[in-house]
Amino acid sequence: MKKKIIYLASAFLVSFTGCNDDFLEYLPKTDLTEETAFITYDNFRTYSWGLYGIFGNSIMRQYISNGSYAPGDVLANYLYSSNSTNTQSNQWQWNNITSSMNTDDSWNFDYIRKVNIMLHNIDDSKMKDVEKEHWRSVGLFFRAYRYYDLLARYGDVPWLEDVVGDDDVDILYGERTSRDIVAANILRDLKYAEENIYVDGEGSDTNTINRNVVRALLSRFCLFEGTWRKYHSLSDAELYLKECERISKLLLDAYPTIATNYVDLWSSDDLSQLPGIILYKQHESNLIMTGLPRGERGGGMYTSMHARTVGRYLCQDGKPIATSKLYEGAGAQASVNDEFKNRDHRLYWRCIPPYKTNKGNAVSVTEDNKDSWWTEGMDPKDRYYIDYMNKINDENHQFPLRTWQPHFLSRVPMIQTSSHSWGPMRNYGGYYFYMYYSTYNEENIQAGGVFATTDYPIFHIEEVMLNYAECMYELGKFDQPIADLTINKLRARANVAAMNVGEINESFDPDRDPVVHPMAWEIRRERMVELIGEGFGFYDIRRWNRGEYFMNQRPLGVRVTESERDDYFGKASIFVTEADFNVDASVTKEDIGRVVCVGDFVKQGKGWKDYYNLNPIPKTQLVLNKNLEQNPGWD
């Protein structure tokens, strides 16, 4: 079935014009105005197309142009953007955020106005009451989606219930609305939408806002607000957590199964038939496409994991690396090959496991040579993960990897030792992050082509499962049946032993954040591992009030033995030695031999400040509106 495209750049209703004088008021026949544009059901549907663009330009969760994915996970220090042109790329970690910066354009209410124009014109339209309720629900959903992001960034923000005109001086230059009211209004609007939106949206065969999409946003927002309130000592935390419990369970009942393959969520050409997909961004060849799959196979993507994040992944026995008997990566003599042995499969599907072939990076993949990447007599360990990945992957995700041209990728890790050592799928630390790779879309991105047709999920049931697990813990209700309904479904797909709730105690993971309860730590670990790359990290560490822990982790690259260094990585690389212990308390004996290379990998950032839990109000806005007050600490 041909997919319907909902992400259209709508030029509809760009501006409203009118003509007035003392004697005559009339509506132009050729110009769109509010009076002529909002009449029928189809008018509102067409206008709503322009609202969907917020999913393709979400600052929190999408691609940013300096060479990294998911800025929310980069800013949380889950991932790392080691771009040589910006060696202090995480400005929060390096304390380079100020209220005078012009880089934060998120204090912006244009989108709110755009939605409010639609809401303002519903009552006077010629639609039936049930149709009015549906489109009001759609508008309230989009307004809530935007306000959720504003609330997460700034706390108190001006609440605009209706269209603001030039004469509304008290509103234009008013004070911020309290967080309590903004959060309550978001909850109010989403609950209205849940009750009044068409259950299937614009029909059962379309990919539009419907009741389950509203519920998915409710689940996300209520977990955020409930835990924010709990860990920042605000009232009404339980109100939001209970709502998260209610709504998440409804969604789990509606989506009882998940996709068979973890990788399919982010590397499929068509998500319409994938279990657990609630809303997704559709792409069509030669119409609406994406450059991300090609980008991650070239030399311009610098996103990587670092050693602390890799260490969070469990071994296949369900134990952390500090206590698992399956872990082979401990000790200075262990190599990156050892480190990846017997780990959660989600690590392999987000961080390319190590291998070597007999090909150079300039060798094109052809039908004649696609299986000739190995020469008898080569070290068997160099092909271990090629064989392993081909065993656990389907035919669309085969190893060895290919670049966008497509050429063979000769080896992994590919260490970039300087800004001049360009090459495909390489970075400064060696833990190359990938998310969109598949072989089915080679035709679209080969020979210099830029675009592919990979769909992206916007809401999917895996996130809701983790929301439910976490809110149940926060409400004191997390037990083995809840673990089996949520976390253990995800683990089974990743070849990790099931969580045994009775085993989680103070000694389960000696490397955990000591401030966090052992069970909370395991639930949060699962959230990071399952959702990494989707960009939730920065808002997560803020709502947990644990930015200090994550920002104080020094990014380090892969560890290699001395015998491998010159041959495998080149002499330009720098490695951790015992001398580093004296200058950096975050480095331990276990880090000897890890790559530190260039840029921020050389030293630790300046850390986290408590007031970083909220963004600063831009100074330009404070100058324009004297009634705005700066967030605490940013003065």
XYZ file of C-alpha atoms in Angstrom:
635
model
C 0.000 0.000 0.000
C 1.376 3.411 -0.918
C 2.161 5.352 2.214
C 0.390 8.633 2.839
C 2.776 11.479 3.537
C 1.835 13.712 6.431
C 4.980 15.766 6.796
C 4.310 18.369 4.139
C 5.724 21.850 4.111
C 2.435 23.661 4.232
C 2.294 27.107 2.731
C -1.336 27.239 3.715
C -2.278 30.285 5.760
C 1.204 31.773 5.893
C -0.347 35.135 6.576
C -3.781 36.598 7.030
C -4.812 39.778 5.249
C -7.910 41.865 5.338
C -9.295 45.236 4.328
C -11.197 47.603 6.599
C -12.444 51.180 6.407
C -15.219 53.183 7.949
C -17.722 52.332 5.224
C -17.062 48.837 4.032
C -15.644 45.559 5.310
C -15.223 42.711 2.851
C -13.238 39.495 2.441
C -10.844 39.273 -0.538
C -11.731 36.504 -2.976
C -8.121 35.537 -3.675
C -6.365 36.020 -0.319
C -6.705 33.526 2.493
C -7.923 35.043 5.746
C -9.024 33.493 8.986
C -12.637 34.046 7.950
C -12.210 32.251 4.611
C -9.657 29.608 5.564
C -11.341 27.945 8.539
C -14.762 26.775 7.419
C -14.834 23.075 6.598
C -13.388 19.864 7.967
C -10.941 19.737 5.059
C -9.786 23.298 5.829
C -8.708 22.241 9.315
C -7.113 19.038 8.079
C -5.050 20.947 5.532
C -3.953 23.495 8.113
C -2.972 20.731 10.523
C -0.444 19.364 8.029
C 1.823 22.270 8.844
C 1.725 21.422 12.554
C 3.340 18.016 12.014
C 6.597 19.723 11.123
C 7.415 19.998 14.824
C 8.368 16.306 14.795
C 10.961 16.868 12.094
C 12.584 19.831 13.818
C 12.509 18.857 17.467
C 15.584 20.328 19.112
C 15.433 17.691 21.830
C 15.315 14.536 19.754
C 16.608 15.022 16.232
C 19.740 15.458 14.176
C 21.969 18.509 14.650
C 24.286 19.799 11.976
C 27.647 19.789 13.760
C 28.106 16.080 13.192
C 26.127 14.268 15.864
C 22.803 12.589 16.426
C 20.358 13.090 19.251
C 21.686 16.192 20.996
C 19.699 15.259 24.106
C 21.927 12.203 24.571
C 25.079 14.127 23.677
C 24.257 16.817 26.252
C 23.584 14.110 28.866
C 27.090 12.732 28.206
C 25.637 9.382 27.150
C 27.041 10.021 23.686
C 29.861 12.246 22.624
C 30.281 14.629 19.719
C 34.043 14.639 19.086
C 34.052 17.178 16.286
C 37.556 18.528 15.713
C 36.169 21.957 14.835
C 34.483 22.226 18.215
C 36.617 20.564 20.866
C 34.309 21.654 23.671
C 31.127 20.551 21.965
C 29.118 19.898 25.146
C 28.750 23.465 26.323
C 27.023 22.427 29.549
C 29.891 20.158 30.527
C 32.374 22.959 29.875
C 30.252 25.670 31.578
C 29.998 27.705 28.405
C 26.261 28.385 28.698
C 25.261 31.963 29.517
C 22.056 33.984 29.286
C 23.757 36.242 26.735
C 24.191 33.452 24.190
C 22.210 33.681 20.995
C 22.354 29.953 20.294
C 19.235 28.984 22.273
C 16.300 29.866 20.042
C 13.887 27.650 21.940
C 12.336 30.589 23.884
C 9.960 31.019 21.004
C 6.172 31.040 20.914
C 5.555 31.213 17.169
C 4.388 27.617 17.085
C 2.015 28.206 20.008
C 0.477 31.084 18.068
C 0.136 28.906 14.984
C -1.805 26.283 16.956
C -3.904 28.894 18.757
C -5.014 30.365 15.421
C -6.472 26.989 14.560
C -8.108 26.579 17.975
C -9.516 30.119 17.855
C -11.442 29.430 14.654
C -13.043 26.091 15.503
C -16.241 27.318 17.132
C -17.260 29.553 14.209
C -16.627 26.914 11.561
C -19.350 24.974 9.767
C -18.221 21.622 11.126
C -20.364 19.273 13.180
C -19.806 19.306 16.933
C -17.996 15.978 16.911
C -15.692 17.271 14.174
C -15.002 20.418 16.175
C -14.092 18.315 19.186
C -11.709 16.246 17.067
C -9.822 19.207 15.624
C -9.754 20.959 18.970
C -8.159 17.796 20.347
C -5.567 17.749 17.561
C -4.686 21.377 18.261
C -4.467 20.800 22.006
C -2.157 17.850 21.399
C 0.276 19.925 19.364
C 0.159 22.833 21.805
C 0.823 20.458 24.698
C 3.724 18.868 22.803
C 5.380 22.264 22.402
C 4.617 23.425 25.930
C 6.065 20.212 27.352
C 9.385 21.089 25.727
C 9.234 24.693 26.990
C 8.381 23.502 30.508
C 11.252 21.009 30.480
C 13.691 23.721 29.449
C 12.597 26.739 31.467
C 10.103 25.751 34.147
C 7.821 28.803 34.382
C 6.819 30.050 30.906
C 4.071 32.380 29.659
C 0.879 30.406 29.056
C -0.980 31.614 25.955
C -4.509 30.269 25.997
C -5.610 32.134 22.881
C -4.209 34.146 19.981
C -2.343 37.194 21.263
C -2.858 40.445 19.383
C -0.768 43.600 19.223
C -3.076 45.286 21.718
C -2.642 42.547 24.359
C 0.167 44.433 26.069
C -0.419 42.821 29.457
C 0.153 39.404 27.908
C 2.965 40.363 25.550
C 4.913 41.966 28.372
C 3.564 39.895 31.214
C 5.191 37.633 33.768
C 5.896 33.963 33.341
C 3.143 31.550 34.312
C 4.066 29.266 37.217
C 5.158 25.712 36.505
C 2.201 24.409 38.518
C -0.291 26.094 36.195
C 1.542 25.260 32.964
C 1.834 21.578 33.900
C -1.808 21.437 35.007
C -2.896 23.023 31.716
C -0.880 20.531 29.661
C -2.479 17.668 31.591
C -5.931 19.238 31.189
C -5.552 19.667 27.437
C -4.219 16.179 26.823
C -6.970 14.556 28.847
C -9.543 16.506 26.850
C -7.882 15.337 23.650
C -7.847 11.737 24.858
C -11.590 11.838 25.396
C -12.602 13.714 22.236
C -10.186 12.913 19.424
C -11.155 10.358 16.795
C -9.895 7.004 18.020
C -8.174 6.252 14.700
C -7.323 9.823 13.791
C -7.869 10.486 10.100
C -8.825 6.900 9.395
C -7.470 3.488 10.331
C -5.043 3.380 7.391
C -3.320 6.710 8.031
C -0.436 7.780 10.212
C -1.930 10.762 12.036
C -2.657 11.995 15.543
C -5.149 9.661 17.210
C -6.132 8.627 20.706
C -3.140 6.357 21.266
C -0.759 9.085 20.116
C -2.313 11.434 22.672
C -1.905 8.745 25.311
C 1.728 8.238 24.348
C 2.433 11.937 24.920
C 0.536 11.765 28.200
C 2.739 8.858 29.290
C 5.914 10.738 28.381
C 4.880 14.046 29.911
C 3.438 12.637 33.143
C 6.554 10.579 33.855
C 8.697 13.647 33.268
C 6.644 15.972 35.420
C 5.995 13.447 38.181
C 9.669 12.559 38.625
C 10.748 16.182 38.252
C 8.458 17.117 41.104
C 9.625 14.214 43.246
C 13.339 14.832 42.829
C 13.067 18.620 42.971
C 10.857 18.603 46.085
C 7.704 20.014 44.483
C 4.119 19.092 45.287
C 1.733 16.855 43.314
C 4.338 14.382 42.070
C 2.005 11.475 42.733
C -0.793 13.044 40.702
C 1.302 12.919 37.534
C 2.839 9.534 38.304
C -0.579 7.961 38.794
C -1.731 9.411 35.494
C 1.376 7.933 33.861
C 0.481 4.573 35.398
C -3.098 4.716 34.081
C -2.309 5.781 30.576
C 0.773 3.605 30.105
C -1.109 0.464 31.093
C -3.821 1.258 28.548
C -1.168 1.474 25.855
C 0.547 -1.729 26.948
C -2.784 -3.503 26.656
C -3.304 -2.019 23.188
C 0.195 -2.992 21.989
C 0.963 -6.369 23.600
C 3.884 -7.244 21.292
C 7.086 -5.579 20.164
C 9.079 -5.857 16.963
C 11.179 -8.996 16.667
C 14.375 -7.097 15.858
C 15.573 -4.096 17.846
C 17.307 -2.628 14.793
C 14.140 -2.517 12.700
C 12.758 0.500 14.561
C 15.399 2.806 13.089
C 16.511 1.122 9.869
C 13.305 0.126 8.100
C 11.834 1.478 4.905
C 8.266 1.042 6.146
C 7.190 1.062 9.790
C 3.488 0.767 9.046
C 3.392 -2.963 9.795
C 5.934 -3.078 12.634
C 4.430 -4.049 16.012
C 4.442 -1.358 18.674
C 4.714 1.673 16.385
C 2.275 4.373 17.517
C 3.319 7.280 15.266
C 6.210 7.532 12.861
C 7.805 9.853 10.352
C 7.303 8.531 6.852
C 9.710 8.956 3.964
C 9.083 8.354 0.265
C 11.640 8.028 -2.520
C 12.139 11.256 -4.464
C 9.587 13.083 -2.315
C 10.464 13.274 1.367
C 13.751 11.613 2.229
C 16.507 11.617 4.844
C 20.286 11.939 4.770
C 20.986 10.279 8.114
C 21.728 6.725 6.859
C 24.222 8.113 4.361
C 25.644 10.546 6.901
C 26.594 7.922 9.440
C 28.476 5.950 6.754
C 30.636 8.879 5.726
C 33.284 10.922 7.480
C 31.119 13.731 8.780
C 29.399 12.082 11.737
C 31.422 12.328 14.927
C 28.950 10.825 17.355
C 30.415 8.176 19.612
C 29.867 6.389 22.846
C 32.555 6.591 25.467
C 33.862 4.004 27.875
C 31.501 4.900 30.736
C 28.428 4.448 28.555
C 29.685 1.180 27.059
C 30.249 0.002 30.614
C 26.577 0.513 31.447
C 25.480 -2.295 29.124
C 24.911 -5.584 30.925
C 26.422 -8.912 30.047
C 24.181 -11.603 28.635
C 23.710 -13.195 32.061
C 21.912 -10.011 33.169
C 24.789 -8.911 35.405
C 26.811 -5.686 35.193
C 30.424 -5.855 34.046
C 31.671 -5.391 37.621
C 30.167 -8.691 38.786
C 29.475 -10.815 35.699
C 31.567 -13.943 35.180
C 30.995 -13.528 31.446
C 32.826 -10.217 31.208
C 36.256 -10.559 29.584
C 37.174 -6.891 29.253
C 38.666 -6.252 32.698
C 42.339 -5.468 33.176
C 44.874 -3.411 31.272
C 45.770 -6.341 28.997
C 42.219 -6.719 27.718
C 41.473 -5.465 24.220
C 38.382 -3.919 22.708
C 37.534 -7.372 21.319
C 37.462 -8.729 24.860
C 35.348 -5.846 26.093
C 32.539 -6.592 23.646
C 32.322 -10.323 24.365
C 29.062 -11.672 25.808
C 27.292 -8.317 26.005
C 23.761 -7.075 25.526
C 23.031 -7.192 21.785
C 21.822 -3.610 21.910
C 25.430 -2.572 22.411
C 26.369 -4.218 19.107
C 23.458 -2.520 17.350
C 24.398 0.955 18.568
C 28.198 0.780 18.749
C 29.999 -1.023 15.911
C 31.822 -4.063 17.367
C 35.504 -4.528 16.397
C 36.694 -6.430 13.323
C 39.275 -6.419 10.521
C 39.046 -7.462 6.879
C 41.600 -7.812 4.105
C 40.088 -4.855 2.223
C 41.129 -1.243 2.033
C 38.523 1.462 2.460
C 38.684 2.252 -1.269
C 37.612 -1.211 -2.425
C 34.105 -1.085 -3.862
C 31.610 -3.776 -2.977
C 30.595 -5.837 -6.000
C 28.829 -9.130 -6.559
C 32.198 -10.707 -7.310
C 34.008 -9.619 -4.147
C 31.269 -9.144 -1.535
C 32.206 -12.429 0.168
C 35.977 -12.206 -0.279
C 36.811 -10.002 2.703
C 38.754 -12.778 4.474
C 42.120 -14.399 3.705
C 43.141 -17.748 5.123
C 45.748 -17.289 7.824
C 44.341 -14.024 9.245
C 43.768 -13.899 13.012
C 40.413 -15.616 13.746
C 39.550 -13.018 16.388
C 39.420 -10.363 13.647
C 36.338 -11.948 12.115
C 34.626 -12.996 15.339
C 32.102 -10.151 15.365
C 31.513 -10.320 11.614
C 30.347 -13.900 12.018
C 28.494 -13.125 15.223
C 26.625 -10.140 13.795
C 25.642 -12.026 10.653
C 24.279 -14.763 12.880
C 22.075 -12.473 14.979
C 21.139 -10.038 12.161
C 18.807 -10.433 9.224
C 19.861 -10.053 5.593
C 19.348 -6.273 5.734
C 22.030 -5.768 8.392
C 25.024 -7.784 7.255
C 28.722 -7.365 8.131
C 31.354 -6.246 7.198
C 29.877 -2.771 6.932
C 29.842 -0.703 3.784
C 30.355 3.006 3.376
C 28.014 5.247 1.413
C 29.876 4.753 -1.878
C 29.513 1.701 -1.169
C 32.975 0.506 -0.195
C 34.003 -2.088 2.332
C 34.815 -0.739 5.761
C 38.212 -2.310 6.276
C 38.234 -2.360 10.079
C 36.612 -1.179 13.284
C 37.478 0.819 15.321
C 38.574 3.519 12.906
C 40.456 6.049 15.002
C 40.661 9.622 13.804
C 44.018 10.810 15.119
C 43.798 14.366 13.817
C 41.511 16.676 11.914
C 43.317 15.573 8.745
C 42.839 11.816 9.161
C 39.431 11.790 7.495
C 37.725 8.537 6.740
C 34.352 6.794 6.840
C 32.846 5.729 10.160
C 35.662 7.033 12.296
C 35.925 9.297 15.312
C 38.366 10.256 18.039
C 37.530 7.602 20.598
C 36.765 4.490 18.573
C 33.275 3.691 19.885
C 31.469 4.683 16.692
C 27.750 5.157 17.210
C 25.432 3.942 14.459
C 21.680 3.665 14.343
C 20.324 3.731 10.789
C 22.602 1.234 9.039
C 21.058 -1.328 6.726
C 21.905 -2.761 3.340
C 18.437 -2.551 1.781
C 18.746 1.173 1.040
C 22.121 0.955 -0.729
C 20.527 1.949 -4.016
C 19.435 5.306 -2.607
C 22.717 6.350 -1.017
C 25.452 4.808 -3.137
C 27.742 6.613 -5.594
C 27.510 9.930 -3.775
C 23.769 9.838 -3.260
C 22.551 11.642 -0.173
C 19.065 10.480 0.627
C 17.385 7.333 1.900
C 13.810 6.432 2.824
C 14.271 5.105 6.352
C 11.220 5.764 8.538
C 11.637 7.007 12.121
C 9.370 6.266 15.080
C 8.051 9.282 16.978
C 6.142 7.294 19.592
C 6.615 3.565 20.097
C 5.579 1.107 22.761
C 9.124 0.401 24.016
C 9.315 3.902 25.454
C 5.914 3.460 27.097
C 7.034 0.160 28.637
C 9.965 1.936 30.269
C 7.756 4.835 31.364
C 5.457 2.330 33.046
C 8.292 0.469 34.772
C 9.754 3.692 36.115
C 6.513 5.239 37.325
C 5.570 1.984 39.058
C 8.887 2.060 40.884
C 8.336 5.675 41.894
C 4.880 4.748 43.208
C 6.298 1.805 45.171
C 4.561 -0.778 42.974
C 7.406 -2.235 40.921
C 7.635 -6.021 41.302
C 8.464 -9.117 39.260
C 5.219 -9.132 37.206
C 5.841 -5.499 36.220
C 9.439 -6.347 35.279
C 8.214 -9.261 33.168
C 5.660 -7.064 31.397
C 8.207 -4.388 30.537
C 11.962 -4.722 30.988
C 12.159 -8.458 30.483
C 10.346 -8.269 27.134
C 13.025 -5.856 25.964
C 15.860 -7.968 27.353
C 14.636 -11.131 25.683
C 14.907 -9.404 22.322
C 18.490 -8.375 23.131
C 19.631 -11.816 24.393
C 19.979 -10.665 28.004
C 18.822 -12.751 30.948
C 15.628 -11.595 32.608
C 15.717 -9.189 35.526
C 15.174 -11.010 38.813
C 13.787 -8.317 41.090
C 14.794 -10.242 44.197
C 18.478 -10.090 43.198
C 18.685 -6.305 42.953
C 20.412 -5.063 46.101
C 23.223 -2.750 47.185
C 25.924 -5.098 45.896
C 24.331 -5.859 42.525
C 26.329 -3.145 40.754
C 29.195 -1.640 42.756
C 29.724 0.931 39.988
C 26.274 2.475 40.195
C 25.616 6.077 41.174
C 25.662 5.692 44.991
C 22.911 8.291 45.450
C 20.440 6.228 43.433
C 18.546 3.226 44.832
C 19.747 -0.050 43.238
C 16.352 -0.795 41.678
C 15.970 2.723 40.293
C 19.476 2.431 38.846
C 18.612 -0.767 36.984
C 15.381 0.681 35.586
C 17.211 3.803 34.453
C 19.994 1.692 32.958
C 17.401 -0.134 30.873
C 15.926 3.149 29.705
C 19.291 4.461 28.535
C 20.223 1.223 26.769
C 16.895 0.796 24.973
C 16.313 4.431 23.975
C 19.856 5.696 23.384
C 20.052 7.776 20.242
C 16.477 9.017 20.589
C 17.595 12.049 22.571
C 15.833 11.659 25.926
C 19.018 11.726 28.008
C 19.372 15.400 28.876
C 15.804 15.756 30.101
C 16.176 12.474 32.009
C 19.254 13.460 34.001
C 17.653 16.816 34.792
C 14.358 15.378 36.031
C 16.289 12.882 38.169
C 18.403 15.787 39.478
C 21.536 13.769 38.697
C 23.305 15.912 36.119
C 26.323 16.085 38.397
C 26.915 12.333 38.186
C 26.714 12.050 34.410
C 28.587 15.248 33.574
C 31.502 14.326 35.815
C 32.254 11.172 33.805
C 35.348 11.720 31.703
C 34.876 10.603 28.089
C 37.455 7.952 27.211
C 37.890 5.878 24.080
C 38.523 2.191 23.453
C 41.244 0.270 25.253
C 43.903 -1.574 23.243
C 46.929 -3.597 24.218
C 50.406 -2.221 23.584
C 51.109 -4.833 20.927
C 48.171 -3.612 18.875
C 48.692 0.127 19.086
C 51.098 0.921 16.272
C 49.632 -1.617 13.891
C 45.972 -0.995 14.556
C 45.598 2.603 15.618
C 48.692 4.495 14.546
C 51.328 6.245 16.584
C 49.448 9.532 16.759
C 46.972 8.187 19.286
C 47.362 8.996 22.966
C 46.623 6.453 25.676
C 45.868 6.638 29.386
C 48.886 5.912 31.593
C 49.410 5.793 35.349
C 50.575 9.407 35.212
C 46.984 10.430 34.514
C 45.919 9.253 37.971
C 47.709 12.235 39.523
C 45.883 14.864 37.463
C 42.397 13.423 37.010
C 40.493 11.696 39.802
C 37.956 10.296 37.333
C 40.618 8.055 35.760
C 41.221 4.664 37.393
C 43.677 1.825 36.960
C 41.102 0.068 34.799
C 41.447 2.885 32.259
C 45.110 2.234 31.431
C 45.469 1.829 27.686
C 42.299 3.651 26.717
C 42.446 6.102 23.836
C 42.292 9.759 24.762
C 43.357 11.219 21.391
C 42.503 14.869 20.799
C 39.902 17.439 21.749
C 37.834 16.922 24.895
C 39.106 13.360 25.208
C 42.309 14.867 26.607
C 40.802 16.228 29.796
C 37.713 16.308 31.943
C 35.118 19.059 31.491
C 34.331 21.520 34.260
C 31.325 19.609 35.509
C 27.749 20.437 36.429
C 26.132 23.271 38.345
C 22.879 22.785 40.240
C 21.082 25.577 38.423
C 21.761 23.859 35.088
C 18.556 21.877 35.621
C 16.817 24.773 33.878
C 17.924 26.783 30.873
C 18.593 30.498 31.254
C 16.018 32.904 29.884
C 17.814 34.595 26.958
C 19.090 38.017 27.991
C 17.528 39.616 24.929
C 14.099 38.576 26.212
C 14.799 40.053 29.648
C 15.662 43.360 27.989
C 12.478 43.339 25.909
C 10.227 42.394 28.821
C 11.105 43.832 32.233
C 8.474 41.624 33.887
C 10.384 38.423 33.094
C 12.574 37.064 35.868
C 15.723 35.042 35.209
C 15.879 31.444 36.396
C 17.790 31.086 39.692
C 21.573 30.951 39.395
C 21.813 32.430 35.914
C 22.188 36.021 37.089
